[in-house]
Short mmCIF file of C-alpha atoms in Angstrom, two decimals:
data_model
loop_
_atom_site.label_atom_id
_atom_site.label_comp_id
_atom_site.label_asym_id
_atom_site.label_seq_id
_atom_site.Cartn_x
_atom_site.Cartn_y
_atom_site.Cartn_z
CA UNK A 1227 0.00 0.00 0.00
CA UNK A 1228 1.21 3.48 -0.84
CA UNK A 1229 -0.62 5.74 1.59
CA UNK A 1230 -3.29 5.76 4.25
CA UNK A 1231 -5.28 8.72 5.47
CA UNK A 1232 -7.54 8.51 8.51
CA UNK A 1233 -9.54 11.28 10.08
CA UNK A 1234 -10.10 11.23 13.87
CA UNK A 1235 -13.34 9.78 15.19
CA UNK A 1236 -15.97 12.12 16.57
CA UNK A 1237 -17.11 12.69 20.08
CA UNK A 1238 -20.80 12.72 21.01
CA UNK A 1239 -23.49 14.37 18.92
CA UNK A 1240 -26.20 16.22 20.82
CA UNK A 1241 -28.84 15.28 18.24
CA UNK A 1242 -28.09 11.56 18.55
CA UNK A 1243 -27.66 11.14 22.28
CA UNK A 1244 -29.98 8.14 22.30
CA UNK A 1245 -27.96 6.57 19.46
CA UNK A 1246 -30.78 4.74 17.67
CA UNK A 1247 -29.26 2.11 15.42
CA UNK A 1248 -31.86 1.68 12.66
CA UNK A 1249 -33.67 4.08 10.36
CA UNK A 1250 -37.19 3.45 11.77
CA UNK A 1251 -35.92 3.90 15.33
CA UNK A 1252 -34.41 7.26 14.33
CA UNK A 1253 -37.69 8.29 12.71
CA UNK A 1254 -39.89 7.47 15.69
CA UNK A 1255 -37.45 9.16 18.05
CA UNK A 1256 -37.80 12.31 15.92
CA UNK A 1257 -41.58 11.98 15.78
CA UNK A 1258 -41.64 12.11 19.58
CA UNK A 1259 -39.20 15.01 19.65
CA UNK A 1260 -40.63 17.24 16.92
CA UNK A 1261 -44.34 16.32 16.87
CA UNK A 1262 -46.22 18.93 14.86
CA UNK A 1263 -43.16 20.58 13.30
CA UNK A 1264 -43.00 20.37 9.51
CA UNK A 1265 -41.04 17.34 8.30
CA UNK A 1266 -41.93 17.14 4.61
CA UNK A 1267 -43.32 19.38 1.90
CA UNK A 1268 -44.47 18.59 -1.59
CA UNK A 1269 -45.76 20.92 -4.26
CA UNK A 1270 -48.90 19.76 -6.01
CA UNK A 1271 -51.03 21.90 -8.35
CA UNK A 1272 -49.13 25.03 -7.36
CA UNK A 1273 -49.47 24.58 -3.59
CA UNK A 1274 -46.83 23.40 -1.12
CA UNK A 1275 -48.46 20.80 1.13
CA UNK A 1276 -46.90 20.35 4.57
CA UNK A 1277 -46.59 17.10 6.52
CA UNK A 1278 -45.73 17.15 10.21
CA UNK A 1279 -43.42 14.68 11.91
CA UNK A 1280 -46.44 13.17 13.62
CA UNK A 1281 -48.23 12.66 10.31
CA UNK A 1282 -45.01 11.29 8.80
CA UNK A 1283 -44.76 8.68 11.54
CA UNK A 1284 -48.44 7.70 11.27
CA UNK A 1285 -48.20 7.16 7.51
CA UNK A 1286 -45.07 5.04 7.94
CA UNK A 1287 -46.86 2.89 10.52
CA UNK A 1288 -49.86 2.48 8.22
CA UNK A 1289 -47.64 1.38 5.32
CA UNK A 1290 -45.75 -1.06 7.55
CA UNK A 1291 -48.97 -2.59 8.88
CA UNK A 1292 -50.44 -2.69 5.38
CA UNK A 1293 -47.45 -4.67 4.12
CA UNK A 1294 -47.71 -7.05 7.06
CA UNK A 1295 -51.39 -7.54 6.15
CA UNK A 1296 -50.25 -8.44 2.62
CA UNK A 1297 -48.09 -11.15 4.14
CA UNK A 1298 -44.68 -9.43 4.14
CA UNK A 1299 -42.33 -11.21 6.54
CA UNK A 1300 -39.00 -10.13 8.06
CA UNK A 1301 -36.31 -10.32 5.39
CA UNK A 1302 -38.72 -10.00 2.46
CA UNK A 1303 -38.08 -7.45 -0.26
CA UNK A 1304 -40.40 -4.70 -1.50
CA UNK A 1305 -39.58 -2.75 -4.68
CA UNK A 1306 -40.36 0.96 -5.19
CA UNK A 1307 -40.53 2.54 -8.66
CA UNK A 1308 -41.47 6.21 -8.45
CA UNK A 1309 -40.38 9.81 -8.80
CA UNK A 1310 -39.64 11.66 -5.55
CA UNK A 1311 -42.84 12.15 -3.59
CA UNK A 1312 -44.17 11.81 -0.05
CA UNK A 1313 -45.18 8.19 -0.63
CA UNK A 1314 -41.52 7.28 -1.35
CA UNK A 1315 -40.60 8.38 2.20
CA UNK A 1316 -43.56 6.49 3.71
CA UNK A 1317 -42.70 3.39 1.69
CA UNK A 1318 -38.97 3.41 2.53
CA UNK A 1319 -39.48 3.67 6.28
CA UNK A 1320 -42.67 1.56 6.27
CA UNK A 1321 -40.93 -1.32 4.52
CA UNK A 1322 -38.09 -1.20 7.03
CA UNK A 1323 -40.45 -0.88 10.01
CA UNK A 1324 -41.95 -4.19 8.85
CA UNK A 1325 -38.37 -5.58 8.97
CA UNK A 1326 -38.33 -5.92 5.20
CA UNK A 1327 -35.82 -4.54 2.69
CA UNK A 1328 -36.41 -1.66 0.26
CA UNK A 1329 -35.41 -2.18 -3.37
CA UNK A 1330 -35.31 1.18 -5.16
CA UNK A 1331 -35.69 1.41 -8.95
CA UNK A 1332 -34.93 4.46 -11.09
CA UNK A 1333 -38.12 5.87 -12.64
CA UNK A 1334 -36.28 6.19 -15.96
CA UNK A 1335 -35.38 2.49 -16.07
CA UNK A 1336 -36.90 0.50 -18.92
CA UNK A 1337 -39.39 -2.29 -18.35
CA UNK A 1338 -36.59 -4.80 -18.92
CA UNK A 1339 -34.29 -3.13 -16.37
CA UNK A 1340 -37.10 -2.77 -13.83
CA UNK A 1341 -38.19 -6.36 -14.31
CA UNK A 1342 -34.63 -7.64 -13.85
CA UNK A 1343 -34.25 -5.81 -10.53
CA UNK A 1344 -37.62 -6.98 -9.20
CA UNK A 1345 -36.94 -10.55 -10.28
CA UNK A 1346 -33.32 -10.66 -9.12
CA UNK A 1347 -34.17 -9.16 -5.71
CA UNK A 1348 -37.10 -11.60 -5.29
CA UNK A 1349 -39.44 -8.75 -4.35
CA UNK A 1350 -42.90 -9.94 -3.30
CA UNK A 1351 -44.55 -6.51 -3.49
CA UNK A 1352 -43.90 -3.84 -6.12
CA UNK A 1353 -44.95 -0.24 -5.40
CA UNK A 1354 -45.27 1.81 -8.60
CA UNK A 1355 -46.11 5.48 -9.04
CA UNK A 1356 -48.62 5.79 -11.88
CA UNK A 1357 -49.93 4.33 -15.12
CA UNK A 1358 -46.58 4.69 -16.89
CA UNK A 1359 -44.75 2.69 -14.23
CA UNK A 1360 -47.67 0.28 -13.82
CA UNK A 1361 -47.41 -0.58 -17.52
CA UNK A 1362 -43.74 -1.53 -16.99
CA UNK A 1363 -44.75 -3.88 -14.21
CA UNK A 1364 -47.58 -5.48 -16.18
CA UNK A 1365 -45.45 -5.92 -19.32
CA UNK A 1366 -43.15 -8.37 -17.56
CA UNK A 1367 -45.31 -9.57 -14.69
CA UNK A 1368 -45.77 -13.07 -16.07
CA UNK A 1369 -42.02 -13.68 -15.69
CA UNK A 1370 -41.94 -12.56 -12.04
CA UNK A 1371 -43.19 -15.66 -10.30
CA UNK A 1372 -42.38 -14.41 -6.80
CA UNK A 1373 -44.29 -11.12 -7.25
CA UNK A 1374 -47.62 -11.23 -5.44
CA UNK A 1375 -48.93 -7.68 -5.25
CA UNK A 1376 -48.60 -4.44 -7.22
CA UNK A 1377 -49.40 -1.24 -5.30
CA UNK A 1378 -50.19 1.86 -7.38
CA UNK A 1379 -49.67 5.28 -5.80
CA UNK A 1380 -51.64 7.31 -8.39
CA UNK A 1381 -54.40 5.23 -10.03
CA UNK A 1382 -55.41 7.91 -12.52
CA UNK A 1383 -56.34 6.06 -15.70
CA UNK A 1384 -56.29 2.71 -13.90
CA UNK A 1385 -59.60 2.69 -12.05
CA UNK A 1386 -61.00 0.10 -14.45
CA UNK A 1387 -58.28 -2.41 -13.63
CA UNK A 1388 -59.95 -5.43 -12.05
CA UNK A 1389 -57.20 -7.57 -10.62
CA UNK A 1390 -57.15 -8.75 -7.00
CA UNK A 1391 -53.35 -8.54 -6.95
CA UNK A 1392 -53.40 -4.82 -7.86
CA UNK A 1393 -54.30 -2.34 -5.11
CA UNK A 1394 -53.90 1.41 -4.62
CA UNK A 1395 -51.53 3.01 -2.13
CA UNK A 1396 -54.55 4.41 -0.28
CA UNK A 1397 -55.91 0.85 0.03
CA UNK A 1398 -52.57 -0.24 1.45
CA UNK A 1399 -52.79 2.58 4.01
CA UNK A 1400 -56.37 1.61 4.93
CA UNK A 1401 -55.45 -2.04 5.34
CA UNK A 1402 -52.66 -0.93 7.64
CA UNK A 1403 -55.00 1.21 9.73
CA UNK A 1404 -57.51 -1.62 10.05
CA UNK A 1405 -54.80 -4.07 11.13
CA UNK A 1406 -53.37 -1.63 13.66
CA UNK A 1407 -56.82 -1.29 15.24
CA UNK A 1408 -57.15 -5.05 15.57
CA UNK A 1409 -53.55 -5.87 16.54
CA UNK A 1410 -51.83 -2.76 17.85
CA UNK A 1411 -48.89 -4.79 19.18
CA UNK A 1412 -47.78 -6.04 15.75
CA UNK A 1413 -45.60 -3.08 14.80
CA UNK A 1414 -44.06 -2.87 18.23
CA UNK A 1415 -43.06 -6.52 17.94
CA UNK A 1416 -41.44 -5.97 14.54
CA UNK A 1417 -39.62 -2.86 15.77
CA UNK A 1418 -38.37 -4.63 18.89
CA UNK A 1419 -36.91 -7.38 16.70
CA UNK A 1420 -35.42 -4.94 14.16
CA UNK A 1421 -31.66 -4.65 14.64
CA UNK A 1422 -28.75 -2.81 13.07
CA UNK A 1423 -27.53 -5.88 11.19
CA UNK A 1424 -30.76 -6.23 9.23
CA UNK A 1425 -30.43 -5.28 5.55
CA UNK A 1426 -32.21 -1.96 5.05
CA UNK A 1427 -31.85 -1.54 1.28
CA UNK A 1428 -30.72 -3.21 -1.89
CA UNK A 1429 -29.14 -0.44 -3.97
CA UNK A 1430 -28.73 -1.58 -7.55
CA UNK A 1431 -25.72 -0.07 -9.25
CA UNK A 1432 -25.39 0.82 -12.92
CA UNK A 1433 -25.45 -2.05 -15.37
CA UNK A 1434 -23.15 -0.46 -17.96
CA UNK A 1435 -20.87 -3.51 -17.96
CA UNK A 1436 -23.61 -6.10 -17.49
CA UNK A 1437 -26.67 -6.61 -15.33
CA UNK A 1438 -27.08 -4.27 -12.33
CA UNK A 1439 -25.58 -5.49 -9.04
CA UNK A 1440 -27.65 -5.34 -5.86
CA UNK A 1441 -25.51 -3.85 -3.09
CA UNK A 1442 -26.82 -5.04 0.27
CA UNK A 1443 -26.60 -2.25 2.85
CA UNK A 1444 -27.48 -2.78 6.50
CA UNK A 1445 -29.00 -0.25 8.88
CA UNK A 1446 -25.68 -0.06 10.72
CA UNK A 1447 -23.91 1.04 7.54
CA UNK A 1448 -26.41 3.78 6.73
CA UNK A 1449 -26.50 5.03 10.32
CA UNK A 1450 -22.70 4.80 10.38
CA UNK A 1451 -22.28 7.48 7.72
CA UNK A 1452 -24.60 10.00 9.40
CA UNK A 1453 -22.23 11.35 12.02
CA UNK A 1454 -19.16 11.66 9.78
CA UNK A 1455 -21.14 13.29 6.97
CA UNK A 1456 -22.96 15.64 9.33
CA UNK A 1457 -19.75 16.73 11.01
CA UNK A 1458 -18.00 17.33 7.69
CA UNK A 1459 -20.76 19.59 6.34
CA UNK A 1460 -21.45 21.12 9.76
CA UNK A 1461 -25.06 19.97 9.69
CA UNK A 1462 -27.44 21.98 11.83
CA UNK A 1463 -30.85 21.20 13.21
CA UNK A 1464 -33.75 22.45 11.11
CA UNK A 1465 -32.08 22.65 7.70
CA UNK A 1466 -34.15 23.14 4.53
CA UNK A 1467 -33.39 20.46 1.92
CA UNK A 1468 -34.59 20.21 -1.69
CA UNK A 1469 -35.16 16.60 -2.77
CA UNK A 1470 -34.85 16.22 -6.54
CA UNK A 1471 -32.43 13.39 -7.38
CA UNK A 1472 -34.06 9.93 -7.54
CA UNK A 1473 -34.51 8.65 -3.99
CA UNK A 1474 -33.16 5.26 -5.02
CA UNK A 1475 -29.80 7.02 -5.57
CA UNK A 1476 -27.59 6.63 -2.50
CA UNK A 1477 -26.64 10.34 -2.40
CA UNK A 1478 -30.27 11.55 -2.25
CA UNK A 1479 -31.11 8.84 0.25
CA UNK A 1480 -28.32 9.94 2.58
CA UNK A 1481 -29.14 13.65 2.26
CA UNK A 1482 -32.95 13.72 2.17
CA UNK A 1483 -33.85 10.66 4.24
CA UNK A 1484 -30.92 9.96 6.58
CA UNK A 1485 -29.53 13.42 7.32
CA UNK A 1486 -32.93 15.07 6.95
CA UNK A 1487 -34.55 12.70 9.40
CA UNK A 1488 -31.70 12.62 11.91
CA UNK A 1489 -31.35 16.38 12.19
CA UNK A 1490 -34.99 17.39 12.01
CA UNK A 1491 -34.66 19.04 8.60
CA UNK A 1492 -37.62 19.97 6.41
CA UNK A 1493 -37.33 18.08 3.13
CA UNK A 1494 -39.04 19.63 0.10
CA UNK A 1495 -39.89 17.34 -2.84
CA UNK A 1496 -39.91 19.12 -6.19
CA UNK A 1497 -43.11 19.10 -8.23
CA UNK A 1498 -41.46 17.50 -11.28
CA UNK A 1499 -38.06 17.51 -12.95
CA UNK A 1500 -39.07 20.37 -15.28
CA UNK A 1501 -39.80 22.64 -12.30
CA UNK A 1502 -36.49 22.03 -10.49
CA UNK A 1503 -35.09 25.53 -10.93
CA UNK A 1504 -38.43 27.14 -10.11
CA UNK A 1505 -38.76 25.05 -6.95
CA UNK A 1506 -35.13 25.76 -6.05
CA UNK A 1507 -35.89 29.48 -6.12
CA UNK A 1508 -39.09 29.04 -4.06
CA UNK A 1509 -37.53 26.89 -1.34
CA UNK A 1510 -34.08 28.50 -1.25
CA UNK A 1511 -32.64 25.51 0.64
CA UNK A 1512 -29.86 25.74 3.18
CA UNK A 1513 -28.40 22.39 2.13
CA UNK A 1514 -28.19 21.28 -1.48
CA UNK A 1515 -26.32 18.56 -3.33
CA UNK A 1516 -25.94 18.64 -7.11
CA UNK A 1517 -24.15 16.80 -9.88
CA UNK A 1518 -21.70 18.85 -11.99
CA UNK A 1519 -24.22 19.16 -14.83
CA UNK A 1520 -26.69 20.96 -12.59
CA UNK A 1521 -24.12 23.53 -11.45
CA UNK A 1522 -23.11 24.00 -15.09
CA UNK A 1523 -26.75 24.66 -16.04
CA UNK A 1524 -27.13 27.23 -13.26
CA UNK A 1525 -23.97 28.99 -14.44
CA UNK A 1526 -25.18 28.94 -18.05
CA UNK A 1527 -28.56 30.31 -16.98
CA UNK A 1528 -26.88 33.37 -15.46
CA UNK A 1529 -24.69 33.95 -18.50
CA UNK A 1530 -27.65 33.73 -20.88
CA UNK A 1531 -29.70 36.22 -18.87
CA UNK A 1532 -26.75 38.61 -18.60
CA UNK A 1533 -26.23 38.46 -22.37
CA UNK A 1534 -29.88 39.44 -22.84
CA UNK A 1535 -29.70 42.33 -20.37
CA UNK A 1536 -28.92 45.99 -21.02
CA UNK A 1537 -25.44 47.35 -21.66
CA UNK A 1538 -25.19 48.94 -18.22
CA UNK A 1539 -26.23 45.72 -16.47
CA UNK A 1540 -23.65 43.74 -18.42
CA UNK A 1541 -21.00 46.31 -17.49
CA UNK A 1542 -21.82 46.14 -13.79
CA UNK A 1543 -21.89 42.34 -13.90
CA UNK A 1544 -18.54 41.94 -15.68
CA UNK A 1545 -16.85 44.41 -13.35
CA UNK A 1546 -18.30 42.72 -10.27
CA UNK A 1547 -17.32 39.28 -11.56
CA UNK A 1548 -13.73 40.39 -12.16
CA UNK A 1549 -13.59 41.63 -8.58
CA UNK A 1550 -15.08 38.35 -7.35
CA UNK A 1551 -12.58 36.28 -9.30
CA UNK A 1552 -9.59 38.23 -7.98
CA UNK A 1553 -10.87 38.14 -4.40
CA UNK A 1554 -11.54 34.40 -4.72
CA UNK A 1555 -8.08 33.75 -6.22
CA UNK A 1556 -6.32 35.46 -3.34
CA UNK A 1557 -8.45 33.75 -0.69
CA UNK A 1558 -7.91 30.29 -2.17
CA UNK A 1559 -4.18 30.95 -2.54
CA UNK A 1560 -3.95 31.88 1.13
CA UNK A 1561 -2.81 35.42 0.34
CA UNK A 1562 -3.63 38.40 2.51
CA UNK A 1563 -6.47 40.28 0.84
CA UNK A 1564 -6.08 44.05 0.87
CA UNK A 1565 -8.63 46.27 2.57
CA UNK A 1566 -9.40 47.89 -0.78
CA UNK A 1567 -10.24 44.60 -2.51
CA UNK A 1568 -12.27 43.46 0.48
CA UNK A 1569 -14.34 46.65 0.25
CA UNK A 1570 -14.80 46.24 -3.50
CA UNK A 1571 -15.97 42.65 -2.96
CA UNK A 1572 -18.56 43.82 -0.43
CA UNK A 1573 -19.82 46.44 -2.88
CA UNK A 1574 -19.97 43.86 -5.70
CA UNK A 1575 -21.87 41.51 -3.43
CA UNK A 1576 -24.33 44.23 -2.43
CA UNK A 1577 -24.93 45.47 -5.98
CA UNK A 1578 -24.80 42.22 -7.97
CA UNK A 1579 -24.06 38.90 -6.31
CA UNK A 1580 -26.78 38.72 -3.69
CA UNK A 1581 -29.36 39.36 -6.41
CA UNK A 1582 -27.90 36.53 -8.46
CA UNK A 1583 -27.99 34.16 -5.50
CA UNK A 1584 -31.58 35.13 -4.73
CA UNK A 1585 -32.64 34.65 -8.35
CA UNK A 1586 -31.09 31.17 -8.43
CA UNK A 1587 -32.48 30.12 -5.04
CA UNK A 1588 -29.04 30.11 -3.42
CA UNK A 1589 -29.43 33.05 -1.04
CA UNK A 1590 -29.72 30.83 2.08
CA UNK A 1591 -27.28 28.17 0.88
CA UNK A 1592 -25.07 27.07 3.77
CA UNK A 1593 -23.76 23.87 2.25
CA UNK A 1594 -23.50 23.44 -1.52
CA UNK A 1595 -22.27 19.97 -2.43
CA UNK A 1596 -21.10 18.47 -5.70
CA UNK A 1597 -20.15 14.93 -6.65
CA UNK A 1598 -20.82 11.99 -8.92
CA UNK A 1599 -18.42 13.10 -11.66
CA UNK A 1600 -15.52 15.51 -12.22
CA UNK A 1601 -16.56 19.16 -12.36
CA UNK A 1602 -14.80 21.74 -14.50
CA UNK A 1603 -12.64 24.08 -12.34
CA UNK A 1604 -14.13 27.15 -14.04
CA UNK A 1605 -17.56 26.21 -12.62
CA UNK A 1606 -16.19 26.06 -9.08
CA UNK A 1607 -14.28 29.31 -9.60
CA UNK A 1608 -17.39 31.07 -10.88
CA UNK A 1609 -19.61 30.12 -7.95
CA UNK A 1610 -16.89 30.89 -5.43
CA UNK A 1611 -16.57 34.33 -7.01
CA UNK A 1612 -20.30 35.08 -6.55
CA UNK A 1613 -20.29 33.83 -2.96
CA UNK A 1614 -21.32 30.17 -3.20
CA UNK A 1615 -18.69 27.74 -1.87
CA UNK A 1616 -19.23 24.42 -3.63
CA UNK A 1617 -17.72 21.57 -1.62
CA UNK A 1618 -16.89 18.52 -3.69
CA UNK A 1619 -17.24 15.06 -2.26
CA UNK A 1620 -16.58 11.47 -3.22
CA UNK A 1621 -18.23 8.17 -2.47
CA UNK A 1622 -19.97 5.13 -3.85
CA UNK A 1623 -23.03 3.03 -3.20
CA UNK A 1624 -20.74 0.39 -1.71
CA UNK A 1625 -19.67 2.75 1.09
CA UNK A 1626 -23.21 4.08 1.69
CA UNK A 1627 -22.68 7.36 -0.10
CA UNK A 1628 -19.83 9.57 1.00
CA UNK A 1629 -16.29 9.01 2.22
CA UNK A 1630 -14.64 12.40 1.46
CA UNK A 1631 -15.84 16.00 1.57
CA UNK A 1632 -14.01 19.23 0.83
CA UNK A 1633 -13.44 21.27 4.04
CA UNK A 1634 -15.41 24.54 3.84
CA UNK A 1635 -12.47 26.56 5.14
CA UNK A 1636 -9.88 24.88 2.91
CA UNK A 1637 -11.21 24.58 -0.62
CA UNK A 1638 -8.78 23.09 -3.08
CA UNK A 1639 -10.06 22.83 -6.64
CA UNK A 1640 -8.95 19.79 -8.58
CA UNK A 1641 -9.31 17.52 -5.55
CA UNK A 1642 -12.31 15.89 -3.89
CA UNK A 1643 -11.55 16.77 -0.31
CA UNK A 1644 -10.35 14.79 2.68
CA UNK A 1645 -11.61 11.58 4.33
CA UNK A 1646 -14.66 11.97 6.55
CA UNK A 1647 -14.05 11.60 10.30
CA UNK A 1648 -13.38 8.02 11.33
CA UNK A 1649 -12.89 6.73 7.77
CA UNK A 1650 -9.74 5.20 6.27
CA UNK A 1651 -8.70 5.59 2.66
CA UNK A 1652 -5.67 3.84 1.17
CA UNK A 1653 -4.00 3.96 -2.20
CA UNK A 1654 -2.99 0.48 -3.36
CA UNK A 1655 0.23 -0.25 -5.21
CA UNK A 1656 -1.60 -0.11 -8.55
CA UNK A 1657 -3.19 3.24 -7.61
CA UNK A 1658 -6.67 1.93 -6.75
CA UNK A 1659 -8.56 3.73 -3.98
CA UNK A 1660 -9.51 1.46 -1.08
CA UNK A 1661 -12.00 2.50 1.59
CA UNK A 1662 -12.62 1.17 5.10
CA UNK A 1663 -15.74 2.86 6.40
CA UNK A 1664 -18.56 2.25 8.88
CA UNK A 1665 -20.74 2.55 5.78
CA UNK A 1666 -19.23 -0.44 3.97
CA UNK A 1667 -21.82 -2.66 2.29
CA UNK A 1668 -22.34 -6.38 2.99
CA UNK A 1669 -21.80 -7.59 -0.56
CA UNK A 1670 -23.80 -8.02 -3.77
CA UNK A 1671 -26.99 -10.07 -3.54
CA UNK A 1672 -26.54 -13.52 -5.13
CA UNK A 1673 -23.13 -12.59 -6.56
CA UNK A 1674 -20.28 -13.95 -4.41
CA UNK A 1675 -17.73 -13.58 -7.22
CA UNK A 1676 -18.22 -9.83 -7.64
CA UNK A 1677 -18.53 -9.44 -3.87
CA UNK A 1678 -15.09 -11.01 -3.46
CA UNK A 1679 -13.67 -8.60 -6.04
CA UNK A 1680 -15.13 -5.48 -4.39
CA UNK A 1681 -14.99 -6.37 -0.69
CA UNK A 1682 -11.76 -7.84 0.61
CA UNK A 1683 -11.62 -8.01 4.36
CA UNK A 1684 -12.52 -4.59 5.76
CA UNK A 1685 -11.68 -2.76 2.54
CA UNK A 1686 -13.91 -1.80 -0.37
CA UNK A 1687 -12.03 -1.78 -3.67
CA UNK A 1688 -13.62 1.18 -5.44
CA UNK A 1689 -12.26 0.61 -8.93
CA UNK A 1690 -11.18 4.26 -8.99
CA UNK A 1691 -7.55 5.34 -9.33
CA UNK A 1692 -6.32 8.25 -7.25
CA UNK A 1693 -3.62 9.82 -5.14
CA UNK A 1694 -3.20 12.01 -2.08
CA UNK A 1695 -1.36 15.30 -2.37
CA UNK A 1696 1.04 16.65 0.23
CA UNK A 1697 -1.82 18.22 2.23
CA UNK A 1698 -3.92 15.04 2.40
CA UNK A 1699 -6.43 15.95 -0.33
CA UNK A 1700 -7.59 13.10 -2.51
CA UNK A 1701 -7.50 13.33 -6.30
CA UNK A 1702 -9.26 10.97 -8.71
CA UNK A 1703 -7.19 10.25 -11.79
CA UNK A 1704 -9.23 7.53 -13.50
CA UNK A 1705 -10.75 4.07 -13.34
CA UNK A 1706 -8.62 0.99 -12.76
CA UNK A 1707 -10.16 -0.77 -15.78
CA UNK A 1708 -9.28 2.16 -18.07
CA UNK A 1709 -5.59 2.39 -17.21
CA UNK A 1710 -3.23 2.36 -20.17
CA UNK A 1711 -0.04 0.42 -19.41
CA UNK A 1712 2.94 1.74 -21.38
CA UNK A 1713 5.84 -0.38 -22.59
CA UNK A 1714 7.85 1.09 -19.72
CA UNK A 1715 5.35 -0.37 -17.24
CA UNK A 1716 3.95 3.03 -16.24
CA UNK A 1717 0.18 3.35 -15.76
CA UNK A 1718 -1.55 6.26 -17.50
CA UNK A 1719 -5.13 7.29 -16.65
CA UNK A 1720 -6.84 8.87 -19.69
CA UNK A 1721 -9.46 10.60 -17.50
CA UNK A 1722 -6.79 12.93 -16.13
CA UNK A 1723 -6.20 14.32 -19.61
CA UNK A 1724 -9.93 14.46 -20.30
CA UNK A 1725 -10.56 16.43 -17.12
CA UNK A 1726 -7.90 18.97 -18.09
CA UNK A 1727 -9.68 19.47 -21.41
CA UNK A 1728 -12.92 20.23 -19.53
CA UNK A 1729 -11.39 23.46 -18.28
CA UNK A 1730 -11.25 24.77 -21.85
CA UNK A 1731 -14.26 26.85 -22.99
CA UNK A 1732 -13.91 25.15 -26.39
#
């Protein structure tokens, strides 16, 4: 091994004094603590509907009891195929409260991809959002011999379906309520038996090199990433979060469900993907995670509007941006910023930048995260110049989301930050990044060969190639499978060259 970097473990966390060890136990602890405070919001038909923590908990209990009434047993799997909406949250926690495992499916997956995941995971119940997703389920249902029930969240256009194995989400809720009235002790029994080693989710990874792999992730792994992630981003109680990435994606799960639930945040589900930027402006979240493409689109949106503005507005903007860039350059370089430039930056912020941040929905942004792919340095430089510090991070499904985050007070573009507290990252002799984390997964479902390749002892082999710089910042240089081995024996990562090209405006 070439290098190992370990961040110190954390001391106690005042929001997790009781240290619940499973997701449902965290939820019900928060329900008791926060009661009628707003937990979730969702925009429907132009109106933001609010759900309290108490209502959140009741709906989760109803779903759990409804699934038990359908015959779901501990260890069974339940698939969810839907866009982000309140029912996704109820389903996730309801499934787990019943001691079952959630199998998330991307709403953009084809019927073949969806059918493979449901069949491979052996899901007995499949929750689908609407007619479009229902059609995917019905197209391949005859091949899914273990599938017993399809639950439809929105039955618009499906009211004429007469099939005893197809029920609505509202029927599932009602069945749960009826069962809870008859046998109120059922859920308590399941919760008492639920433990941190139970598998909470199957997270199916991309199938670009074959069929998707089902990463088995226990409650202990998901709970294990909460404290390190929260400390790294300086999570505060009562954050406002915008939920827009698919909830089956590990990053959105960690941010909107895990962190949101643990720290009493209000999570806002967007109306639909086309209204993302409108909803971003309305909510103005304090915590937001985006892929590079989203930050690029926000930057392009500003540039387009500036180009369409008057000459005087363009002049003010360009002058302010030049000031912001110079101020940012000196701050990032660790230079002492002169009083004159500091004053000019404050004037630029007052005249231009705060309006830009407000227009984009970034005025309250306390943590702006970015990950999932390399981001062009010019994007990071631009947002830093207008007063938005984007903190890059790195992680994988196999480590329950995140294992590095850029320190807010020590941004270093071109790297992906430092290891989260309590996590170990090593660079192997061939340059591969290895991670030992409390969030490590338990292997791939029904795939011991690939499990043995990815999980060796306590270390997850990420497949990524990287290196630490002299200050302990991690850099990704490529994928192990893409390395070009020269006749001299040296390994060359083509992604490093590709990433340099991204900085060119051409």
